[in-house]
Short mmCIF file of C-alpha atoms in Angstrom, two decimals:
data_model
loop_
_atom_site.label_atom_id
_atom_site.label_comp_id
_atom_site.label_asym_id
_atom_site.label_seq_id
_atom_site.Cartn_x
_atom_site.Cartn_y
_atom_site.Cartn_z
CA UNK T 2 144.25 161.36 145.01
CA UNK T 3 146.72 158.52 145.33
CA UNK T 4 147.78 157.04 142.01
CA UNK T 5 147.25 153.32 141.48
CA UNK T 6 150.38 151.29 140.81
CA UNK T 7 150.00 149.08 137.72
CA UNK T 8 153.50 147.55 137.58
CA UNK T 9 155.84 147.19 140.51
CA UNK T 10 159.40 145.83 140.63
CA UNK T 11 161.04 145.56 144.04
CA UNK T 12 164.68 144.64 144.53
CA UNK T 13 164.75 142.42 141.44
CA UNK T 14 167.98 140.48 140.93
CA UNK T 15 168.96 138.31 137.99
CA UNK T 16 172.29 136.70 137.19
CA UNK T 17 173.55 134.45 134.43
CA UNK T 18 176.30 132.37 135.96
CA UNK T 19 178.70 134.81 137.58
CA UNK T 20 177.40 137.72 135.52
CA UNK T 21 175.02 139.86 137.58
CA UNK T 22 172.69 141.63 135.16
CA UNK T 23 170.04 143.02 137.51
CA UNK T 24 171.30 144.19 140.88
CA UNK T 25 168.13 145.24 142.66
CA UNK T 26 165.80 146.98 140.24
CA UNK T 27 163.09 149.08 141.91
CA UNK T 28 160.42 150.62 139.72
CA UNK T 29 156.77 151.58 140.10
CA UNK T 30 154.69 152.39 137.03
CA UNK T 31 151.34 154.06 137.67
CA UNK T 32 148.14 153.23 135.87
CA UNK T 33 147.81 155.12 132.57
CA UNK T 34 151.33 156.53 132.50
CA UNK T 35 154.10 155.88 130.03
CA UNK T 36 157.49 155.08 131.48
CA UNK T 37 160.58 154.69 129.34
CA UNK T 38 163.66 152.87 130.62
CA UNK T 39 166.83 154.14 129.00
CA UNK T 40 170.33 152.78 129.30
CA UNK T 41 173.25 151.58 127.27
CA UNK T 42 173.71 148.14 125.79
CA UNK T 43 174.15 145.41 128.40
CA UNK T 44 172.75 147.42 131.31
CA UNK T 45 169.85 145.01 131.85
CA UNK T 46 166.98 146.66 129.96
CA UNK T 47 165.97 143.57 127.98
CA UNK T 48 166.42 141.29 130.98
CA UNK T 49 164.16 143.58 133.05
CA UNK T 50 161.53 143.42 130.33
CA UNK T 51 161.78 139.64 130.03
CA UNK T 52 161.37 139.33 133.80
CA UNK T 53 158.24 141.51 133.62
CA UNK T 54 156.84 139.38 130.80
CA UNK T 55 157.54 136.16 132.69
CA UNK T 56 159.98 134.96 130.04
CA UNK T 57 162.77 134.94 132.64
CA UNK T 58 162.44 134.17 136.34
CA UNK T 59 164.26 136.61 138.61
CA UNK T 60 166.66 135.13 141.19
CA UNK T 61 165.12 137.28 143.92
CA UNK T 62 162.81 140.24 144.41
CA UNK T 63 159.15 140.75 143.59
CA UNK T 64 157.30 141.75 140.44
CA UNK T 65 153.63 142.66 140.62
CA UNK T 66 151.32 143.53 137.77
CA UNK T 67 147.66 144.38 138.29
CA UNK T 68 146.50 142.80 135.05
CA UNK T 69 147.02 139.77 132.87
CA UNK T 70 145.84 141.54 129.72
CA UNK T 71 149.12 142.72 128.22
CA UNK T 72 150.44 143.55 124.77
CA UNK T 73 154.01 143.54 123.55
CA UNK T 74 155.79 145.10 120.58
CA UNK T 75 159.03 143.25 119.97
CA UNK T 76 162.19 144.87 118.64
CA UNK T 77 162.02 142.97 115.34
CA UNK T 78 158.21 142.81 115.47
CA UNK T 79 158.42 138.97 115.89
CA UNK T 80 155.59 138.33 113.44
CA UNK T 81 154.79 134.70 112.69
CA UNK T 82 156.13 133.95 109.20
CA UNK T 83 153.67 131.17 108.48
CA UNK T 84 150.60 133.34 109.12
CA UNK T 85 149.15 136.23 107.14
CA UNK T 86 149.18 139.75 108.54
CA UNK T 87 145.58 139.61 109.76
CA UNK T 88 146.12 136.19 111.37
CA UNK T 89 149.12 137.66 113.18
CA UNK T 90 147.09 140.61 114.44
CA UNK T 91 144.20 138.44 115.59
CA UNK T 92 146.39 135.60 116.87
CA UNK T 93 145.57 135.89 120.58
CA UNK T 94 141.84 136.23 119.87
CA UNK T 95 141.82 133.21 117.55
CA UNK T 96 143.97 130.93 119.69
CA UNK T 97 142.01 131.67 122.82
CA UNK T 98 138.81 131.15 120.82
CA UNK T 99 137.39 134.52 121.82
CA UNK T 100 135.87 135.18 118.37
CA UNK T 101 135.41 133.33 115.07
CA UNK T 102 137.65 133.84 112.03
CA UNK T 103 135.28 136.21 110.19
CA UNK T 104 134.97 138.52 113.17
CA UNK T 105 138.70 138.18 113.88
CA UNK T 106 139.59 139.32 110.36
CA UNK T 107 137.24 142.30 110.63
CA UNK T 108 138.78 143.30 113.94
CA UNK T 109 142.30 142.81 112.61
CA UNK T 110 141.55 145.15 109.68
CA UNK T 111 140.23 147.75 112.16
CA UNK T 112 143.41 147.47 114.22
CA UNK T 113 145.53 147.71 111.09
CA UNK T 114 143.67 150.90 110.17
CA UNK T 115 144.47 152.31 113.62
CA UNK T 116 148.18 151.94 112.85
CA UNK T 117 147.81 153.43 109.38
CA UNK T 118 147.73 150.27 107.28
CA UNK T 119 145.11 149.53 104.63
CA UNK T 120 143.11 146.33 104.36
CA UNK T 121 145.16 145.31 101.30
CA UNK T 122 148.00 144.22 103.63
CA UNK T 123 145.72 141.94 105.65
CA UNK T 124 146.24 138.93 103.40
CA UNK T 125 149.95 139.27 102.71
CA UNK T 126 152.68 137.48 104.64
CA UNK T 127 155.16 139.30 106.93
CA UNK T 128 158.06 138.50 104.58
CA UNK T 129 156.50 140.87 102.03
CA UNK T 130 156.48 143.87 104.39
CA UNK T 131 159.09 146.58 104.98
CA UNK T 132 160.64 147.09 108.45
CA UNK T 133 158.33 150.00 109.26
CA UNK T 134 155.25 148.10 108.15
CA UNK T 135 156.27 145.11 110.27
CA UNK T 136 156.52 147.38 113.30
CA UNK T 137 153.05 148.73 112.58
CA UNK T 138 151.65 145.22 112.28
CA UNK T 139 153.44 144.32 115.51
CA UNK T 140 151.80 147.32 117.16
CA UNK T 141 148.39 146.32 115.77
CA UNK T 142 148.92 142.84 117.24
CA UNK T 143 149.98 144.34 120.58
CA UNK T 144 146.76 146.37 120.85
CA UNK T 145 144.41 143.71 119.39
CA UNK T 146 143.09 142.60 122.78
CA UNK T 147 142.80 146.19 124.10
CA UNK T 148 145.45 145.48 126.72
CA UNK T 149 145.79 147.29 130.04
CA UNK T 150 149.58 147.30 129.79
CA UNK T 151 151.71 147.51 126.63
CA UNK T 152 155.44 146.84 126.55
CA UNK T 153 157.67 148.21 123.82
CA UNK T 154 161.13 146.79 123.18
CA UNK T 155 163.31 149.25 121.25
CA UNK T 156 160.37 150.33 119.06
CA UNK T 157 162.43 152.49 116.69
CA UNK T 158 165.53 150.34 116.25
CA UNK T 159 166.37 149.78 112.59
CA UNK T 160 164.04 152.48 111.30
CA UNK T 161 164.91 155.72 109.54
CA UNK T 162 164.31 158.95 111.54
CA UNK T 163 161.04 159.77 109.79
CA UNK T 164 159.58 156.27 110.22
CA UNK T 165 160.83 156.33 113.82
CA UNK T 166 158.79 159.48 114.42
CA UNK T 167 155.76 157.90 112.75
CA UNK T 168 156.03 154.88 115.05
CA UNK T 169 156.54 157.11 118.10
CA UNK T 170 153.39 159.08 117.23
CA UNK T 171 151.45 155.85 116.72
CA UNK T 172 152.60 154.56 120.09
CA UNK T 173 151.54 157.77 121.83
CA UNK T 174 148.16 157.83 120.04
CA UNK T 175 147.30 154.17 120.56
CA UNK T 176 148.35 154.13 124.21
CA UNK T 177 146.29 157.26 124.88
CA UNK T 178 143.26 155.91 123.01
CA UNK T 179 143.36 152.66 124.98
CA UNK T 180 144.10 154.42 128.25
CA UNK T 181 146.78 151.78 128.74
CA UNK T 182 149.91 151.82 130.84
CA UNK T 183 153.07 151.70 128.72
CA UNK T 184 156.57 150.58 129.55
CA UNK T 185 159.22 151.07 126.87
CA UNK T 186 162.90 150.19 126.80
CA UNK T 187 165.05 152.11 124.37
CA UNK T 188 168.34 153.89 123.93
CA UNK T 189 166.84 156.27 121.36
CA UNK T 190 166.53 159.57 123.23
CA UNK T 191 164.27 161.18 120.62
CA UNK T 192 161.87 158.28 121.03
CA UNK T 193 162.09 158.43 124.83
CA UNK T 194 161.30 162.16 124.90
CA UNK T 195 158.29 161.66 122.65
CA UNK T 196 156.79 158.61 124.35
CA UNK T 197 157.57 159.11 128.02
CA UNK T 198 155.71 160.69 130.91
CA UNK T 199 158.62 159.59 133.07
CA UNK T 200 162.07 158.33 132.14
CA UNK T 201 164.11 155.91 134.23
CA UNK T 202 167.78 155.26 133.65
CA UNK T 203 169.16 151.79 134.19
CA UNK T 204 172.87 151.44 134.81
CA UNK T 205 174.73 148.35 135.98
CA UNK T 206 171.48 146.58 136.77
CA UNK T 207 169.94 149.33 138.90
CA UNK T 208 167.61 152.25 138.31
CA UNK T 209 169.92 155.17 139.07
CA UNK T 210 167.58 158.03 138.13
CA UNK T 211 163.91 158.55 137.41
CA UNK T 212 162.04 161.72 136.52
CA UNK T 213 159.94 163.54 133.95
CA UNK T 214 161.17 164.58 130.51
CA UNK T 215 161.47 168.19 131.75
CA UNK T 216 163.59 167.05 134.70
CA UNK T 217 165.83 165.04 132.39
CA UNK T 218 167.35 168.20 130.92
CA UNK T 219 167.88 169.80 134.33
CA UNK T 220 169.32 166.87 136.23
CA UNK T 221 172.81 167.08 137.64
CA UNK T 222 173.19 163.30 137.58
CA UNK T 223 176.44 162.85 135.66
CA UNK T 224 175.45 159.43 134.30
CA UNK T 225 172.17 160.71 132.87
CA UNK T 226 173.81 163.83 131.47
CA UNK T 227 176.45 161.78 129.70
CA UNK T 228 173.89 159.35 128.28
CA UNK T 229 171.55 162.12 127.09
CA UNK T 230 174.46 164.00 125.51
CA UNK T 231 175.73 160.79 123.92
CA UNK T 232 179.24 161.60 125.03
CA UNK T 233 182.10 159.14 125.33
CA UNK T 234 183.54 161.19 128.19
CA UNK T 235 182.01 160.80 131.62
CA UNK T 236 181.47 158.30 134.41
CA UNK T 237 179.95 155.66 132.06
CA UNK T 238 182.78 153.60 130.64
CA UNK T 239 181.97 151.31 127.75
CA UNK T 240 183.63 147.93 127.95
CA UNK T 241 185.67 147.37 124.82
CA UNK T 242 187.35 144.00 124.79
CA UNK T 243 190.11 143.25 122.33
CA UNK T 244 190.57 139.64 121.34
CA UNK E 20 206.39 118.88 140.47
CA UNK E 21 203.74 120.86 138.71
CA UNK E 22 200.73 118.76 137.74
CA UNK E 23 199.01 119.66 134.49
CA UNK E 24 195.28 119.46 135.19
CA UNK E 25 194.22 120.80 131.81
CA UNK E 26 193.11 117.41 130.51
CA UNK E 27 191.16 116.54 133.66
CA UNK E 28 189.59 119.99 133.61
CA UNK E 29 188.48 119.54 129.98
CA UNK E 30 187.19 116.03 130.70
CA UNK E 31 185.23 117.30 133.70
CA UNK E 32 183.68 120.11 131.67
CA UNK E 33 182.76 117.72 128.88
CA UNK E 34 181.15 115.27 131.33
CA UNK E 35 179.18 118.02 133.03
CA UNK E 36 178.04 119.38 129.66
CA UNK E 37 176.94 115.90 128.58
CA UNK E 38 174.87 115.30 131.71
CA UNK E 39 173.40 118.81 131.53
CA UNK E 40 172.32 118.24 127.92
CA UNK E 41 170.99 114.76 128.72
CA UNK E 42 169.01 116.13 131.67
CA UNK E 43 167.60 118.96 129.56
CA UNK E 44 166.58 116.50 126.85
CA UNK E 45 164.85 114.23 129.38
CA UNK E 46 162.92 117.20 130.82
CA UNK E 47 162.03 118.40 127.32
CA UNK E 48 160.84 114.88 126.40
CA UNK E 49 158.59 114.77 129.47
CA UNK E 50 157.17 118.20 128.66
CA UNK E 51 156.67 117.27 125.00
CA UNK E 52 154.73 114.12 125.94
CA UNK E 53 152.63 116.00 128.50
CA UNK E 54 151.80 118.87 126.15
CA UNK E 55 151.05 116.49 123.27
CA UNK E 56 148.48 114.62 125.32
CA UNK E 57 146.73 117.45 127.16
CA UNK E 58 144.43 120.16 125.73
CA UNK E 59 144.28 122.64 124.16
CA UNK E 60 145.05 120.87 120.89
CA UNK E 61 145.69 122.76 117.68
CA UNK E 62 144.01 120.71 114.90
CA UNK E 63 145.04 123.14 112.16
CA UNK E 64 148.70 122.89 113.14
CA UNK E 65 148.47 119.10 113.56
CA UNK E 66 146.89 118.85 110.08
CA UNK E 67 149.56 121.08 108.55
CA UNK E 68 152.30 118.95 110.08
CA UNK E 69 150.64 115.68 109.03
CA UNK E 70 150.57 116.88 105.43
CA UNK E 71 154.19 118.06 105.70
CA UNK E 72 155.42 114.77 107.17
CA UNK E 73 153.10 112.28 105.50
CA UNK E 74 152.33 113.69 102.09
CA UNK E 75 155.46 115.62 101.14
CA UNK E 76 157.82 112.87 102.39
CA UNK E 77 156.03 110.23 100.34
CA UNK E 78 158.06 110.56 97.08
CA UNK E 79 161.43 110.24 98.81
CA UNK E 80 160.26 107.35 101.01
CA UNK E 81 158.69 105.60 98.02
CA UNK E 82 161.89 105.88 95.99
CA UNK E 83 164.19 104.64 98.74
CA UNK E 84 162.00 101.68 99.70
CA UNK E 85 161.42 100.75 96.04
CA UNK E 86 165.13 100.55 95.30
CA UNK E 87 165.89 98.91 98.65
CA UNK E 88 163.39 96.14 97.84
CA UNK E 89 164.92 95.73 94.39
CA UNK E 90 168.49 95.52 95.76
CA UNK E 91 167.50 93.03 98.46
CA UNK E 92 165.91 90.76 95.84
CA UNK E 93 169.05 90.81 93.72
CA UNK E 94 171.49 90.31 96.58
CA UNK E 95 169.43 87.56 98.17
CA UNK E 96 169.23 85.74 94.88
CA UNK E 97 173.01 86.07 94.40
CA UNK E 98 173.66 84.51 97.81
CA UNK E 99 170.84 82.00 98.08
CA UNK E 100 171.27 80.59 94.58
CA UNK E 101 174.56 79.08 95.76
CA UNK E 102 172.53 76.81 98.06
CA UNK E 103 169.62 76.30 95.67
CA UNK E 104 167.44 78.37 98.00
CA UNK E 105 166.22 80.91 95.41
CA UNK E 106 162.65 80.21 96.49
CA UNK E 107 163.30 82.12 99.71
CA UNK E 108 163.90 85.42 97.90
CA UNK E 109 160.31 86.56 98.42
CA UNK E 110 160.53 85.68 102.14
CA UNK E 111 163.76 87.62 102.62
CA UNK E 112 162.42 90.62 100.72
CA UNK E 113 159.25 90.54 102.81
CA UNK E 114 161.00 90.29 106.17
CA UNK E 115 163.80 92.72 105.30
CA UNK E 116 161.45 95.36 103.92
CA UNK E 117 158.68 95.21 106.52
CA UNK E 118 160.84 94.71 109.59
CA UNK E 119 163.94 96.73 108.74
CA UNK E 120 164.33 98.55 105.47
CA UNK E 121 161.05 100.42 105.24
CA UNK E 122 161.08 101.73 108.83
CA UNK E 123 164.78 102.57 108.92
CA UNK E 124 165.08 104.02 105.41
CA UNK E 125 161.90 106.04 105.87
CA UNK E 126 163.11 107.29 109.25
CA UNK E 127 166.49 108.37 107.90
CA UNK E 128 164.86 110.14 104.96
CA UNK E 129 162.31 111.86 107.22
CA UNK E 130 165.08 112.80 109.68
CA UNK E 131 166.93 114.55 106.84
CA UNK E 132 163.84 116.20 105.46
CA UNK E 133 161.53 116.91 108.39
CA UNK E 134 163.91 116.89 111.36
CA UNK E 135 166.09 119.50 109.67
CA UNK E 136 163.11 121.61 108.59
CA UNK E 137 161.61 121.57 112.09
CA UNK E 138 164.89 122.54 113.74
CA UNK E 139 165.40 125.36 111.22
CA UNK E 140 161.83 126.67 111.52
CA UNK E 141 161.66 126.57 115.32
CA UNK E 142 165.26 127.77 115.61
CA UNK E 143 164.47 130.80 113.45
CA UNK E 144 161.38 131.45 115.56
CA UNK E 145 163.58 131.33 118.66
CA UNK E 146 166.22 133.78 117.42
CA UNK E 147 163.63 136.20 116.01
CA UNK E 148 161.68 136.20 119.32
CA UNK E 149 158.60 134.59 117.76
CA UNK E 150 158.58 131.99 120.55
CA UNK E 151 158.65 134.77 123.16
CA UNK E 152 155.83 136.44 121.23
CA UNK E 153 153.74 133.27 121.53
CA UNK E 154 154.11 133.40 125.32
CA UNK E 155 153.04 137.04 125.45
CA UNK E 156 149.98 136.16 123.35
CA UNK E 157 148.75 133.69 125.98
CA UNK E 158 149.83 130.68 123.93
CA UNK E 159 152.07 127.98 125.36
CA UNK E 160 154.88 127.42 122.80
CA UNK E 161 155.23 123.78 123.88
CA UNK E 162 151.59 123.13 123.09
CA UNK E 163 151.45 125.21 119.91
CA UNK E 164 154.79 124.26 118.35
CA UNK E 165 155.98 120.98 119.85
CA UNK E 166 152.74 119.08 120.54
CA UNK E 167 151.39 119.18 116.96
CA UNK E 168 154.73 118.16 115.46
CA UNK E 169 155.21 115.21 117.82
CA UNK E 170 151.60 114.03 117.32
CA UNK E 171 151.94 114.32 113.53
CA UNK E 172 155.28 112.46 113.57
CA UNK E 173 153.97 109.58 115.65
CA UNK E 174 150.81 109.26 113.53
CA UNK E 175 152.26 109.72 110.06
CA UNK E 176 155.47 107.68 110.22
CA UNK E 177 153.57 104.35 110.45
CA UNK E 178 151.46 105.41 107.46
CA UNK E 179 154.60 106.23 105.49
CA UNK E 180 156.17 102.92 106.48
CA UNK E 181 153.05 100.96 105.53
CA UNK E 182 153.17 102.53 102.07
CA UNK E 183 156.94 101.92 102.01
CA UNK E 184 156.31 98.23 102.83
CA UNK E 185 154.00 97.84 99.84
CA UNK E 186 156.34 99.71 97.48
CA UNK E 187 159.44 97.85 98.75
CA UNK E 188 157.78 94.47 98.27
CA UNK E 189 156.68 95.60 94.80
CA UNK E 190 160.33 96.49 94.09
CA UNK E 191 161.40 92.96 95.04
CA UNK E 192 158.56 91.53 92.96
CA UNK E 193 159.56 93.59 89.92
CA UNK E 194 163.17 92.39 90.06
CA UNK E 195 162.08 88.82 90.88
CA UNK E 196 159.71 88.59 87.95
CA UNK E 197 161.49 90.66 85.29
CA UNK E 198 165.15 90.03 86.06
CA UNK E 199 165.29 86.77 87.99
CA UNK E 200 162.46 85.15 86.01
CA UNK E 201 160.32 84.00 88.93
CA UNK E 202 156.74 83.09 88.16
CA UNK E 203 154.66 86.16 89.03
CA UNK E 204 151.79 84.23 90.62
CA UNK E 205 154.08 81.94 92.61
CA UNK E 206 156.07 84.94 93.89
CA UNK E 207 152.93 86.75 95.03
CA UNK E 208 151.43 83.66 96.66
CA UNK E 209 154.63 82.83 98.54
CA UNK E 210 154.93 86.44 99.70
CA UNK E 211 151.35 86.34 100.95
CA UNK E 212 151.88 82.98 102.66
CA UNK E 213 155.04 84.13 104.41
CA UNK E 214 153.44 87.36 105.59
CA UNK E 215 152.86 87.42 109.37
CA UNK E 216 151.01 90.19 111.19
CA UNK E 217 154.02 90.63 113.48
CA UNK E 218 156.15 91.67 110.49
CA UNK E 219 153.86 94.60 109.86
CA UNK E 220 153.24 95.37 113.55
CA UNK E 221 156.94 95.45 114.42
CA UNK E 222 157.68 97.75 111.47
CA UNK E 223 154.83 100.09 112.35
CA UNK E 224 155.82 100.17 116.02
CA UNK E 225 159.34 101.07 115.02
CA UNK E 226 157.97 103.75 112.72
CA UNK E 227 155.94 105.37 115.52
CA UNK E 228 158.97 105.38 117.83
CA UNK E 229 161.17 106.80 115.06
CA UNK E 230 158.56 109.45 114.30
CA UNK E 231 158.66 110.48 117.94
CA UNK E 232 162.47 110.58 118.02
CA UNK E 233 162.78 112.61 114.80
CA UNK E 234 160.17 115.22 115.68
CA UNK E 235 161.31 115.45 119.29
CA UNK E 236 164.95 116.07 118.38
CA UNK E 237 164.03 118.46 115.58
CA UNK E 238 161.94 120.47 118.02
CA UNK E 239 164.44 120.21 120.89
CA UNK E 240 167.37 121.45 118.84
CA UNK E 241 165.35 124.25 117.28
CA UNK E 242 163.78 125.29 120.57
CA UNK E 243 167.16 125.58 122.27
CA UNK E 244 169.06 127.21 119.43
CA UNK E 245 170.78 130.50 120.06
CA UNK E 246 173.16 132.90 118.42
CA UNK E 247 171.47 133.82 115.14
CA UNK E 248 171.97 132.17 111.76
CA UNK E 249 174.96 130.14 112.89
CA UNK E 250 173.02 128.78 115.86
CA UNK E 251 170.10 127.78 113.64
CA UNK E 252 172.50 126.01 111.25
CA UNK E 253 174.08 124.16 114.16
CA UNK E 254 170.65 123.19 115.49
CA UNK E 255 169.69 121.80 112.09
CA UNK E 256 172.86 119.70 111.85
CA UNK E 257 172.46 118.45 115.43
CA UNK E 258 168.83 117.51 114.80
CA UNK E 259 169.66 115.36 111.77
CA UNK E 260 172.78 113.73 113.23
CA UNK E 261 171.33 112.99 116.68
CA UNK E 262 168.00 111.71 115.38
CA UNK E 263 169.71 109.48 112.78
CA UNK E 264 171.97 107.95 115.44
CA UNK E 265 169.09 107.46 117.87
CA UNK E 266 166.97 105.88 115.14
CA UNK E 267 169.68 103.28 114.54
CA UNK E 268 170.18 102.63 118.27
CA UNK E 269 166.45 102.28 118.90
CA UNK E 270 166.15 100.11 115.82
CA UNK E 271 168.42 97.56 117.48
CA UNK E 272 166.60 97.81 120.83
CA UNK E 273 163.20 97.33 119.18
CA UNK E 274 164.48 94.56 116.91
CA UNK E 275 165.68 92.69 119.99
CA UNK E 276 162.28 93.20 121.62
CA UNK E 277 160.50 91.78 118.57
CA UNK E 278 163.19 89.16 117.83
CA UNK E 279 161.35 86.16 119.19
CA UNK E 280 157.86 87.24 118.22
#
């Protein structure tokens, strides 16, 4: 049976002035799978994600997504400071007037429970939460509308290894429960191995390798091998500019 | 002969940057007006902003207009008494407060208080990706963040100025009666007799325009801030400086418009 494509990027280019960030990104993500894009800093991961979310307009190429119901977990959670935790979680439902405030709060508490948070956090403000708790609330907000596609931007950045693993497990569980398609960008290999069905490597604005987690360890692609090993020696040269 | 083009190069860059910024501001202004006038509206946000601008700015506006009215009464008396025209003190206080001092002083105070706060709040939302988050949650940031602030600014500044008018005139009255020994009843009657609707209308019109300028520039600078804490700080400074300058420029333009009315 042919798999249905949920997200498709074809020859996507994006430049900022003379700086070419995306140089023809091609990527298909199938319905229900979890794809992780890995790559070093400045390789175009965030720009790719912003193009997919419609926050940036590509210079050329095509992006297709088979749904408008999406969720997004931001790197710093991006919770709204002026709203309580439950109002953050239920924000999309409240603003689009899909349910009333009483129902919205009930649903928000359910979603918070799904990410391992008790109802006592529902009425506190984001400023009172730890980094890990903010990520959980961000995840609860991302899944509040039962989205078809969820995007994750560096979900484990800034967390300790144990909390990172907790978040990774939550991501895997929630995505599976929803039956959603997931696209994650990260440079955390432990996270990528845990979350991904397939891993794609972005380098100099292009996808240079894509394969399963099992294939990742067997590949003879020198760029991927260097990145996975975290070695300074190899074809990937980090730009270090001295002032 | 080698020609040094460094100066021309810098001048060209500066000119281009100026026109780019001006163009961006014009586009932002158009978008802000459009999104303020078209649904969906966010009554809770508009209410929150109206309280922030109208209620919490009241003490500082009241204080500045009170003392401005008092100073005007004293200075007018000092000048006019040389020509035996002390009886015009109440007229000068009335015209100065309603047409100039209340709108301008209130605008400068609100620019410092609200313009800065808006730029800092929206700027922080920008650098912490909260504005991007709004977009991903099916909410237009222009409608949710900018529209309510502009609406609240345009509606609440005239209210603040109207209160400032009353307090400023009371300041003049206090000085006139207690310090300059005017008859209280005569002072009040002459103030009432000199009062023309256009004095109030021109002040309130100015206030609405100033409210628009302050909220627009606070939002614009915050919305376009980048580069973390330093960028937010810069946005805050720019918001206060640019809105204060524009308030004074537009004050002259509007004064000229109302000059013969």
